[in-house]
Amino acid sequence: MGLLVHLLVCLLGTGSWVAINGVWVELPLLVPRVPEGWLLPTYLTIIIQLANLGPLAFTLAHRFLRGQADEVGVIYGLLALGCLACLLLAFFWQETRPLGASQYSLALLVLLFFLALVDCTSSVTFLPYMRRLPPRHLTSYFVGEGLSGLFPGLVALGQGVSMARCVNASLAGNGTTEVLAEYQEARFSVRTFFLLLSAMMAFSLAAFLVLNHLPGLAKGYRVQQGSPDGAAATVTGHRALRAIDSRCGPVSSRAQKACVFGLMAWANALTNGLLPPLQSYSCLPYGRLAYHLSATLGSLANPLACFLGMFLVSRSLRLLALLSLAGSLLACYIISTASLSPCPPLLHSPLGILLIVLCWVLFIGLFSYVKLMIGKILRDEGRSSLVWCGAVVQLGSMVGALIIFPLVSIYGFFHSGDPCNSSCPS
């Protein structure tokens, strides 16, 4: 029974961000076929920020209804909406409509908004739901959340998204040749990819349905909450923040809670907002191999860090702050290589490839562990803390995205390199 619950919780976690992560990795195939072109990633960034109205509404409902907002019904609705939106995308993503003097992919943009609404609102509903289950299952949820990025990435890799080869092309008129990047045809269509995304959302919905009707699970939860041991555990939970790390000296509970929420906001600002748009700028100058290794191994680092968190549990704020500092230093190196693109340090050295891949893997792994430990701390504090944790996750992600968006899309601060031609000195 315990193993089954872990698997179901992991499947539920994959439904948190699998839809939007899937859209991001499919962009190389979407962009050439829609009228928005390379403005589509910009529109997607704006749509995701607009979708933060969902978590805002739920958080306000939780606040003014004194915690009576039921996340179970909301989760059912979110997962069902995600399945339907992915299914409709499979058939209508190329539909265009005139708006003024231009053509727009209105069906695509509207359905992307609903997918973003599902994923953003999951942050403030899935975590509070996890308090209905024993604490050990929280790690499985974070593993599933990490897999929500890995699964679409592996499907896109099998599809052949953005795979290119360098070919010699003759230039008309002067008889000279130039090496150009020729992108290969995908192994299966965008429609098939969105159908697979819909299936992933359906598995998450089915897992949630079984979790709520699993014989003995709900009964065991009620017994746990009603027993003297359960009451004692609740009291212990309220004391958790005051006892996070006695070695840090006398620190007020309010200051500790501010530190915990601050670390969570900073971690998500970097991992969900600031750095994802910079991955291609920081890695592609070193070659397609560096880019694919950093993306694939980085996606593996998330669930692996959460798996290690099952055995290496620490509630030390000092340790979490030090890990966050180490992750921030790695982020500084990543940002510096992106800003120096297409001529980053150690460009023509294997050491450059090794460093950038290691930086991405360790950066994602460290902050995944930090977020898991903070989730464990706040789970002991109660449902309200988990709701606000989800709100802080979205706030940090939004701030990070709003900072990087104008630098990439408006001011053109970052420059991409040609995958087949380098103008940098050897």
CSV table of C-alpha atoms in Angstrom, one decimal:
chain,number,residue,atom,x,y,z
A,1,MET,CA,0.0,0.0,0.0
A,2,GLY,CA,2.8,2.4,0.9
A,3,LEU,CA,4.6,1.9,-2.4
A,4,LEU,CA,1.3,2.3,-4.3
A,5,VAL,CA,0.7,5.6,-2.6
A,6,HIS,CA,4.2,6.8,-3.3
A,7,LEU,CA,3.6,6.0,-7.0
A,8,LEU,CA,0.2,7.8,-7.1
A,9,VAL,CA,1.6,10.9,-5.4
A,10,CYS,CA,4.5,10.9,-7.9
A,11,LEU,CA,2.0,10.8,-10.8
A,12,LEU,CA,0.0,13.6,-9.2
A,13,GLY,CA,3.2,15.7,-8.9
A,14,THR,CA,3.9,15.2,-12.7
A,15,GLY,CA,0.6,17.0,-13.4
A,16,SER,CA,1.8,20.2,-11.7
A,17,TRP,CA,3.9,21.6,-14.6
A,18,VAL,CA,4.0,19.0,-17.3
A,19,ALA,CA,1.8,20.9,-19.7
A,20,ILE,CA,3.7,24.2,-19.8
A,21,ASN,CA,7.1,22.4,-19.7
A,22,GLY,CA,5.9,20.4,-22.7
A,23,VAL,CA,5.0,23.5,-24.6
A,24,TRP,CA,8.4,25.1,-23.9
A,25,VAL,CA,10.3,22.1,-25.3
A,26,GLU,CA,8.0,21.9,-28.4
A,27,LEU,CA,8.5,25.6,-29.3
A,28,PRO,CA,11.2,24.8,-32.0
A,29,LEU,CA,8.4,23.0,-34.0
A,30,LEU,CA,5.6,25.5,-33.2
A,31,VAL,CA,7.4,28.7,-34.0
A,32,PRO,CA,8.0,28.1,-37.8
A,33,ARG,CA,4.3,27.2,-38.3
A,34,VAL,CA,2.5,30.0,-36.5
A,35,PRO,CA,2.1,33.7,-37.6
A,36,GLU,CA,3.6,34.9,-34.3
A,37,GLY,CA,7.0,33.3,-35.1
A,38,TRP,CA,9.7,33.8,-32.5
A,39,LEU,CA,7.4,36.2,-30.7
A,40,LEU,CA,5.5,33.2,-29.4
A,41,PRO,CA,7.9,32.6,-26.5
A,42,THR,CA,7.4,36.2,-25.5
A,43,TYR,CA,3.6,35.8,-25.6
A,44,LEU,CA,3.9,32.6,-23.6
A,45,THR,CA,5.9,34.4,-20.9
A,46,ILE,CA,3.2,37.1,-20.7
A,47,ILE,CA,0.4,34.4,-20.7
A,48,ILE,CA,2.0,32.6,-17.7
A,49,GLN,CA,2.1,35.8,-15.7
A,50,LEU,CA,-1.5,36.6,-16.5
A,51,ALA,CA,-2.4,33.0,-15.3
A,52,ASN,CA,-1.1,33.9,-11.9
A,53,LEU,CA,-4.6,35.3,-11.3
A,54,GLY,CA,-5.5,31.7,-10.5
A,55,PRO,CA,-3.2,31.2,-7.5
A,56,LEU,CA,-4.0,34.8,-6.4
A,57,ALA,CA,-7.7,34.1,-6.4
A,58,PHE,CA,-7.3,30.8,-4.5
A,59,THR,CA,-5.0,32.4,-1.9
A,60,LEU,CA,-7.4,35.3,-1.3
A,61,ALA,CA,-10.3,32.8,-1.0
A,62,HIS,CA,-8.2,30.8,1.5
A,63,ARG,CA,-7.5,34.0,3.4
A,64,PHE,CA,-11.0,35.5,3.6
A,65,LEU,CA,-12.9,32.2,3.9
A,66,ARG,CA,-10.7,31.4,6.9
A,67,GLY,CA,-9.0,28.4,5.4
A,68,GLN,CA,-12.3,26.8,4.2
A,69,ALA,CA,-11.4,26.8,0.5
A,70,ASP,CA,-11.4,23.2,-0.5
A,71,GLU,CA,-8.4,22.3,-2.7
A,72,VAL,CA,-9.7,18.8,-3.6
A,73,GLY,CA,-12.5,20.0,-5.9
A,74,VAL,CA,-10.2,22.6,-7.4
A,75,ILE,CA,-7.5,20.0,-8.2
A,76,TYR,CA,-10.1,17.8,-9.9
A,77,GLY,CA,-11.1,20.8,-12.1
A,78,LEU,CA,-7.5,21.8,-12.8
A,79,LEU,CA,-6.5,18.3,-14.0
A,80,ALA,CA,-9.6,17.9,-16.1
A,81,LEU,CA,-9.1,21.3,-17.6
A,82,GLY,CA,-5.4,20.4,-18.4
A,83,CYS,CA,-6.5,17.2,-20.1
A,84,LEU,CA,-9.1,19.0,-22.2
A,85,ALA,CA,-6.8,21.9,-23.2
A,86,CYS,CA,-4.0,19.5,-24.3
A,87,LEU,CA,-6.5,17.5,-26.3
A,88,LEU,CA,-7.9,20.6,-28.0
A,89,LEU,CA,-4.3,21.9,-28.7
A,90,ALA,CA,-3.6,18.7,-30.7
A,91,PHE,CA,-6.3,19.5,-33.2
A,92,PHE,CA,-6.5,23.4,-33.2
A,93,TRP,CA,-3.0,24.7,-32.5
A,94,GLN,CA,-2.5,25.8,-36.1
A,95,GLU,CA,-5.9,27.6,-36.4
A,96,THR,CA,-5.5,31.3,-37.1
A,97,ARG,CA,-7.9,34.2,-37.0
A,98,PRO,CA,-7.5,37.8,-38.2
A,99,LEU,CA,-7.2,40.4,-35.5
A,100,GLY,CA,-6.9,43.9,-37.0
A,101,ALA,CA,-4.5,43.8,-39.9
A,102,SER,CA,-2.6,40.6,-38.7
A,103,GLN,CA,-3.3,36.9,-38.3
A,104,TYR,CA,-3.0,35.4,-34.8
A,105,SER,CA,-3.1,31.8,-33.5
A,106,LEU,CA,-6.0,32.7,-31.2
A,107,ALA,CA,-6.9,29.1,-30.4
A,108,LEU,CA,-3.3,28.3,-29.5
A,109,LEU,CA,-3.0,31.4,-27.2
A,110,VAL,CA,-6.3,30.9,-25.4
A,111,LEU,CA,-5.5,27.2,-24.8
A,112,LEU,CA,-2.0,28.1,-23.6
A,113,PHE,CA,-3.6,30.5,-21.1
A,114,PHE,CA,-5.7,27.6,-19.7
A,115,LEU,CA,-2.7,25.4,-19.4
A,116,ALA,CA,-0.8,28.1,-17.6
A,117,LEU,CA,-3.7,28.6,-15.3
A,118,VAL,CA,-3.7,24.9,-14.5
A,119,ASP,CA,0.0,24.8,-13.8
A,120,CYS,CA,0.2,28.1,-11.8
A,121,THR,CA,-2.7,27.2,-9.6
A,122,SER,CA,-1.3,23.8,-8.9
A,123,SER,CA,1.3,25.5,-6.7
A,124,VAL,CA,-1.3,26.6,-4.2
A,125,THR,CA,-3.5,23.5,-4.3
A,126,PHE,CA,-1.3,20.5,-4.6
A,127,LEU,CA,1.0,21.3,-1.7
A,128,PRO,CA,-1.9,21.9,0.8
A,129,TYR,CA,-3.5,18.6,-0.3
A,130,MET,CA,-0.3,16.8,0.6
A,131,ARG,CA,-0.9,17.5,4.2
A,132,ARG,CA,-3.8,15.0,4.0
A,133,LEU,CA,-1.1,12.3,3.6
A,134,PRO,CA,1.7,11.2,5.9
A,135,PRO,CA,4.8,13.4,5.7
A,136,ARG,CA,6.9,10.8,4.0
A,137,HIS,CA,4.9,11.2,0.8
A,138,LEU,CA,5.9,14.8,0.3
A,139,THR,CA,9.2,13.7,-1.1
A,140,SER,CA,7.4,11.6,-3.7
A,141,TYR,CA,5.4,14.7,-4.7
A,142,PHE,CA,8.5,16.7,-5.3
A,143,VAL,CA,10.0,13.8,-7.3
A,144,GLY,CA,6.9,13.9,-9.5
A,145,GLU,CA,7.2,17.7,-9.9
A,146,GLY,CA,10.7,17.2,-11.1
A,147,LEU,CA,9.6,14.5,-13.6
A,148,SER,CA,7.1,17.0,-15.0
A,149,GLY,CA,10.0,18.6,-16.7
A,150,LEU,CA,11.9,15.4,-17.5
A,151,PHE,CA,9.1,13.4,-19.2
A,152,PRO,CA,8.2,16.1,-21.9
A,153,GLY,CA,11.9,16.7,-22.5
A,154,LEU,CA,12.5,13.0,-23.2
A,155,VAL,CA,9.5,12.8,-25.5
A,156,ALA,CA,10.8,15.9,-27.4
A,157,LEU,CA,14.3,14.3,-27.6
A,158,GLY,CA,12.8,11.2,-29.1
A,159,GLN,CA,10.8,13.4,-31.5
A,160,GLY,CA,14.0,15.1,-32.6
A,161,VAL,CA,13.1,18.7,-31.7
A,162,SER,CA,15.8,21.2,-32.7
A,163,MET,CA,18.2,18.5,-33.9
A,164,ALA,CA,20.4,20.0,-36.6
A,165,ARG,CA,23.3,19.0,-38.8
A,166,CYS,CA,25.9,21.3,-40.5
A,167,VAL,CA,25.9,21.1,-44.3
A,168,ASN,CA,27.8,22.9,-47.0
A,169,ALA,CA,25.5,25.2,-49.0
A,170,SER,CA,26.4,27.0,-52.3
A,171,LEU,CA,25.8,30.7,-52.4
A,172,ALA,CA,24.1,31.8,-55.6
A,173,GLY,CA,26.1,34.1,-57.9
A,174,ASN,CA,29.7,34.0,-56.5
A,175,GLY,CA,30.3,30.2,-56.4
A,176,THR,CA,31.4,30.1,-52.8
A,177,THR,CA,30.0,27.8,-50.1
A,178,GLU,CA,28.9,28.4,-46.5
A,179,VAL,CA,28.2,26.0,-43.7
A,180,LEU,CA,24.6,26.2,-42.6
A,181,ALA,CA,22.5,24.5,-40.0
A,182,GLU,CA,19.9,22.2,-41.4
A,183,TYR,CA,17.2,21.1,-39.0
A,184,GLN,CA,15.9,17.6,-39.3
A,185,GLU,CA,12.3,16.7,-39.8
A,186,ALA,CA,10.5,15.5,-36.5
A,187,ARG,CA,10.0,11.8,-36.1
A,188,PHE,CA,6.3,12.4,-35.1
A,189,SER,CA,3.9,15.3,-35.4
A,190,VAL,CA,3.1,18.2,-33.0
A,191,ARG,CA,-0.4,16.7,-32.8
A,192,THR,CA,1.0,13.4,-31.5
A,193,PHE,CA,3.1,15.3,-28.9
A,194,PHE,CA,0.1,17.2,-27.5
A,195,LEU,CA,-1.9,13.9,-27.4
A,196,LEU,CA,0.9,12.4,-25.3
A,197,LEU,CA,0.8,15.5,-23.1
A,198,SER,CA,-3.0,15.0,-22.7
A,199,ALA,CA,-2.3,11.3,-21.7
A,200,MET,CA,0.2,12.5,-19.0
A,201,MET,CA,-2.4,14.8,-17.6
A,202,ALA,CA,-4.9,12.0,-17.7
A,203,PHE,CA,-2.6,9.7,-15.7
A,204,SER,CA,-2.2,12.5,-13.1
A,205,LEU,CA,-6.0,12.9,-12.9
A,206,ALA,CA,-6.4,9.1,-12.5
A,207,ALA,CA,-3.8,9.0,-9.8
A,208,PHE,CA,-5.6,11.7,-7.9
A,209,LEU,CA,-8.9,9.9,-8.2
A,210,VAL,CA,-7.4,6.7,-6.8
A,211,LEU,CA,-5.7,8.6,-4.0
A,212,ASN,CA,-9.1,10.0,-2.9
A,213,HIS,CA,-10.8,6.7,-3.0
A,214,LEU,CA,-8.0,4.3,-2.0
A,215,PRO,CA,-9.5,1.9,0.6
A,216,GLY,CA,-8.0,2.6,4.1
A,217,LEU,CA,-6.1,5.7,3.1
A,218,ALA,CA,-8.7,8.3,4.0
A,219,LYS,CA,-9.6,6.3,7.1
A,220,GLY,CA,-6.0,6.0,8.2
A,221,TYR,CA,-5.7,9.8,7.8
A,222,ARG,CA,-8.8,10.4,10.0
A,223,VAL,CA,-7.4,8.1,12.7
A,224,GLN,CA,-4.1,9.7,12.6
A,225,GLN,CA,-5.6,13.2,13.0
A,226,GLY,CA,-8.0,12.0,15.8
A,227,SER,CA,-5.5,10.0,17.8
A,228,PRO,CA,-3.5,11.4,20.7
A,229,ASP,CA,-0.4,10.7,18.7
A,230,GLY,CA,-1.8,12.7,15.8
A,231,ALA,CA,-2.7,15.6,18.2
A,232,ALA,CA,0.8,15.5,19.6
A,233,ALA,CA,2.2,15.6,16.0
A,234,THR,CA,0.1,18.7,15.3
A,235,VAL,CA,1.5,20.4,18.4
A,236,THR,CA,5.0,19.4,17.4
A,237,GLY,CA,4.3,20.8,13.9
A,238,HIS,CA,3.5,24.2,15.4
A,239,ARG,CA,6.8,24.2,17.2
A,240,ALA,CA,8.7,23.1,14.1
A,241,LEU,CA,9.9,26.5,13.0
A,242,ARG,CA,10.9,27.4,16.6
A,243,ALA,CA,13.1,24.3,16.6
A,244,ILE,CA,14.5,24.4,13.1
A,245,ASP,CA,18.0,24.9,14.2
A,246,SER,CA,18.9,25.6,17.8
A,247,ARG,CA,22.5,26.1,16.8
A,248,CYS,CA,21.6,29.4,15.1
A,249,GLY,CA,21.0,31.1,18.4
A,250,PRO,CA,17.8,32.8,19.7
A,251,VAL,CA,15.8,33.7,16.6
A,252,SER,CA,12.2,34.7,16.7
A,253,SER,CA,9.6,32.4,15.0
A,254,ARG,CA,8.6,35.3,12.7
A,255,ALA,CA,12.1,35.9,11.6
A,256,GLN,CA,12.6,32.2,10.9
A,257,LYS,CA,9.4,32.0,8.9
A,258,ALA,CA,10.5,35.1,6.9
A,259,CYS,CA,13.8,33.4,6.2
A,260,VAL,CA,12.1,30.2,5.1
A,261,PHE,CA,9.7,32.0,2.7
A,262,GLY,CA,12.6,34.2,1.5
A,263,LEU,CA,14.7,31.2,0.5
A,264,MET,CA,11.7,29.6,-1.3
A,265,ALA,CA,11.0,32.8,-3.2
A,266,TRP,CA,14.7,33.2,-4.2
A,267,ALA,CA,15.0,29.5,-5.3
A,268,ASN,CA,12.0,29.7,-7.5
A,269,ALA,CA,13.0,33.2,-8.9
A,270,LEU,CA,16.2,31.6,-10.2
A,271,THR,CA,15.0,28.1,-11.2
A,272,ASN,CA,11.6,29.0,-12.7
A,273,GLY,CA,12.1,32.6,-13.8
A,274,LEU,CA,15.6,34.0,-14.4
A,275,LEU,CA,17.7,31.1,-15.7
A,276,PRO,CA,15.4,28.9,-18.0
A,277,PRO,CA,15.4,31.5,-20.8
A,278,LEU,CA,19.2,31.7,-20.6
A,279,GLN,CA,19.9,28.0,-21.1
A,280,SER,CA,20.3,28.1,-24.8
A,281,TYR,CA,22.5,31.3,-24.6
A,282,SER,CA,24.8,29.7,-22.0
A,283,CYS,CA,25.1,26.2,-23.6
A,284,LEU,CA,24.7,26.4,-27.4
A,285,PRO,CA,28.0,28.3,-28.0
A,286,TYR,CA,29.7,25.1,-26.6
A,287,GLY,CA,27.8,22.9,-29.1
A,288,ARG,CA,24.5,21.0,-29.3
A,289,LEU,CA,25.9,18.2,-27.1
A,290,ALA,CA,26.5,20.6,-24.2
A,291,TYR,CA,22.9,22.0,-24.6
A,292,HIS,CA,21.3,18.5,-24.7
A,293,LEU,CA,23.4,17.2,-21.8
A,294,SER,CA,22.6,20.2,-19.6
A,295,ALA,CA,18.9,20.0,-20.4
A,296,THR,CA,18.6,16.2,-19.9
A,297,LEU,CA,20.9,15.8,-16.9
A,298,GLY,CA,19.5,18.9,-15.4
A,299,SER,CA,16.0,17.4,-15.6
A,300,LEU,CA,17.3,14.2,-14.0
A,301,ALA,CA,19.0,16.3,-11.2
A,302,ASN,CA,15.6,17.4,-9.8
A,303,PRO,CA,14.1,14.0,-9.0
A,304,LEU,CA,17.5,12.6,-8.0
A,305,ALA,CA,17.9,15.4,-5.4
A,306,CYS,CA,14.4,14.8,-4.1
A,307,PHE,CA,15.1,11.1,-3.9
A,308,LEU,CA,18.3,11.8,-1.9
A,309,GLY,CA,16.2,14.1,0.3
A,310,MET,CA,14.3,11.0,1.5
A,311,PHE,CA,17.5,9.9,3.3
A,312,LEU,CA,19.4,13.1,3.9
A,313,VAL,CA,16.9,15.3,5.8
A,314,SER,CA,18.0,18.6,7.3
A,315,ARG,CA,15.9,21.4,8.8
A,316,SER,CA,19.0,23.6,9.4
A,317,LEU,CA,18.3,27.1,8.1
A,318,ARG,CA,22.1,27.7,8.1
A,319,LEU,CA,22.7,24.7,5.9
A,320,LEU,CA,19.8,25.6,3.5
A,321,ALA,CA,21.1,29.2,3.3
A,322,LEU,CA,24.6,27.9,2.5
A,323,LEU,CA,23.3,25.6,-0.2
A,324,SER,CA,21.3,28.5,-1.6
A,325,LEU,CA,24.5,30.6,-1.7
A,326,ALA,CA,26.3,27.8,-3.5
A,327,GLY,CA,23.5,27.5,-6.0
A,328,SER,CA,23.5,31.3,-6.5
A,329,LEU,CA,27.2,31.3,-7.3
A,330,LEU,CA,26.6,28.6,-9.9
A,331,ALA,CA,23.8,30.8,-11.3
A,332,CYS,CA,26.2,33.7,-11.6
A,333,TYR,CA,28.5,31.6,-13.7
A,334,ILE,CA,25.6,30.6,-15.9
A,335,ILE,CA,24.5,34.2,-16.3
A,336,SER,CA,28.0,35.3,-17.2
A,337,THR,CA,28.4,32.7,-19.9
A,338,ALA,CA,25.0,33.7,-21.3
A,339,SER,CA,25.9,37.4,-21.3
A,340,LEU,CA,29.2,36.6,-23.1
A,341,SER,CA,27.5,34.5,-25.8
A,342,PRO,CA,28.4,33.7,-28.5
A,343,CYS,CA,32.0,33.8,-27.1
A,344,PRO,CA,31.9,32.5,-23.5
A,345,PRO,CA,35.0,31.5,-21.5
A,346,LEU,CA,36.8,28.2,-22.5
A,347,LEU,CA,34.7,28.1,-25.7
A,348,HIS,CA,37.1,25.8,-27.6
A,349,SER,CA,38.0,23.6,-24.6
A,350,PRO,CA,36.4,20.4,-23.3
A,351,LEU,CA,36.7,22.0,-19.9
A,352,GLY,CA,34.2,24.7,-21.0
A,353,ILE,CA,31.6,22.0,-21.9
A,354,LEU,CA,32.2,20.1,-18.6
A,355,LEU,CA,31.9,23.3,-16.5
A,356,ILE,CA,28.7,24.5,-18.0
A,357,VAL,CA,27.0,21.1,-17.8
A,358,LEU,CA,28.1,20.6,-14.2
A,359,CYS,CA,26.9,24.1,-13.3
A,360,TRP,CA,23.4,23.5,-14.7
A,361,VAL,CA,23.2,20.0,-13.0
A,362,LEU,CA,24.4,21.2,-9.6
A,363,PHE,CA,22.4,24.4,-9.8
A,364,ILE,CA,19.1,22.5,-10.3
A,365,GLY,CA,20.0,19.8,-7.9
A,366,LEU,CA,20.9,22.1,-5.0
A,367,PHE,CA,17.8,24.2,-5.3
A,368,SER,CA,15.6,21.2,-5.7
A,369,TYR,CA,16.9,19.9,-2.4
A,370,VAL,CA,16.4,23.3,-0.8
A,371,LYS,CA,12.8,23.5,-2.0
A,372,LEU,CA,12.1,20.0,-0.8
A,373,MET,CA,13.4,20.7,2.7
A,374,ILE,CA,11.5,24.0,3.0
A,375,GLY,CA,8.4,22.0,1.9
A,376,LYS,CA,9.0,19.6,4.7
A,377,ILE,CA,9.4,22.4,7.2
A,378,LEU,CA,6.2,24.2,6.2
A,379,ARG,CA,4.2,21.0,6.0
A,380,ASP,CA,4.7,20.7,9.8
A,381,GLU,CA,3.4,24.2,10.2
A,382,GLY,CA,0.0,23.3,8.8
A,383,ARG,CA,-2.2,23.7,5.7
A,384,SER,CA,-2.2,27.5,5.8
A,385,SER,CA,1.6,27.6,5.5
A,386,LEU,CA,1.5,25.3,2.5
A,387,VAL,CA,-1.0,27.6,0.8
A,388,TRP,CA,1.2,30.6,1.3
A,389,CYS,CA,4.2,28.5,0.3
A,390,GLY,CA,2.6,27.9,-3.1
A,391,ALA,CA,1.8,31.6,-3.4
A,392,VAL,CA,5.5,32.5,-2.6
A,393,VAL,CA,6.6,29.9,-5.3
A,394,GLN,CA,4.5,31.7,-7.9
A,395,LEU,CA,5.5,35.2,-6.7
A,396,GLY,CA,9.2,34.3,-6.9
A,397,SER,CA,8.8,32.7,-10.3
A,398,MET,CA,6.9,35.8,-11.6
A,399,VAL,CA,9.5,38.3,-10.3
A,400,GLY,CA,12.3,36.3,-11.9
A,401,ALA,CA,10.4,36.1,-15.3
A,402,LEU,CA,9.6,39.8,-15.2
A,403,ILE,CA,13.2,40.7,-14.6
A,404,ILE,CA,14.6,38.5,-17.4
A,405,PHE,CA,11.8,39.1,-20.0
A,406,PRO,CA,12.8,42.7,-21.0
A,407,LEU,CA,16.5,41.8,-21.1
A,408,VAL,CA,16.0,38.9,-23.5
A,409,SER,CA,13.0,40.0,-25.6
A,410,ILE,CA,13.0,43.8,-25.6
A,411,TYR,CA,16.6,45.1,-25.1
A,412,GLY,CA,18.3,42.1,-26.8
A,413,PHE,CA,21.0,41.9,-24.0
A,414,PHE,CA,21.8,38.2,-24.9
A,415,HIS,CA,23.0,37.0,-28.3
A,416,SER,CA,22.8,33.5,-29.6
A,417,GLY,CA,25.6,32.0,-31.7
A,418,ASP,CA,25.4,30.1,-35.0
A,419,PRO,CA,25.6,26.4,-34.2
A,420,CYS,CA,27.7,25.7,-37.3
A,421,ASN,CA,29.8,28.9,-37.6
A,422,SER,CA,31.8,30.6,-34.9
A,423,SER,CA,33.3,34.1,-35.2
A,424,CYS,CA,35.2,33.7,-31.9
A,425,PRO,CA,39.0,33.5,-31.8
A,426,SER,CA,40.4,30.0,-31.1
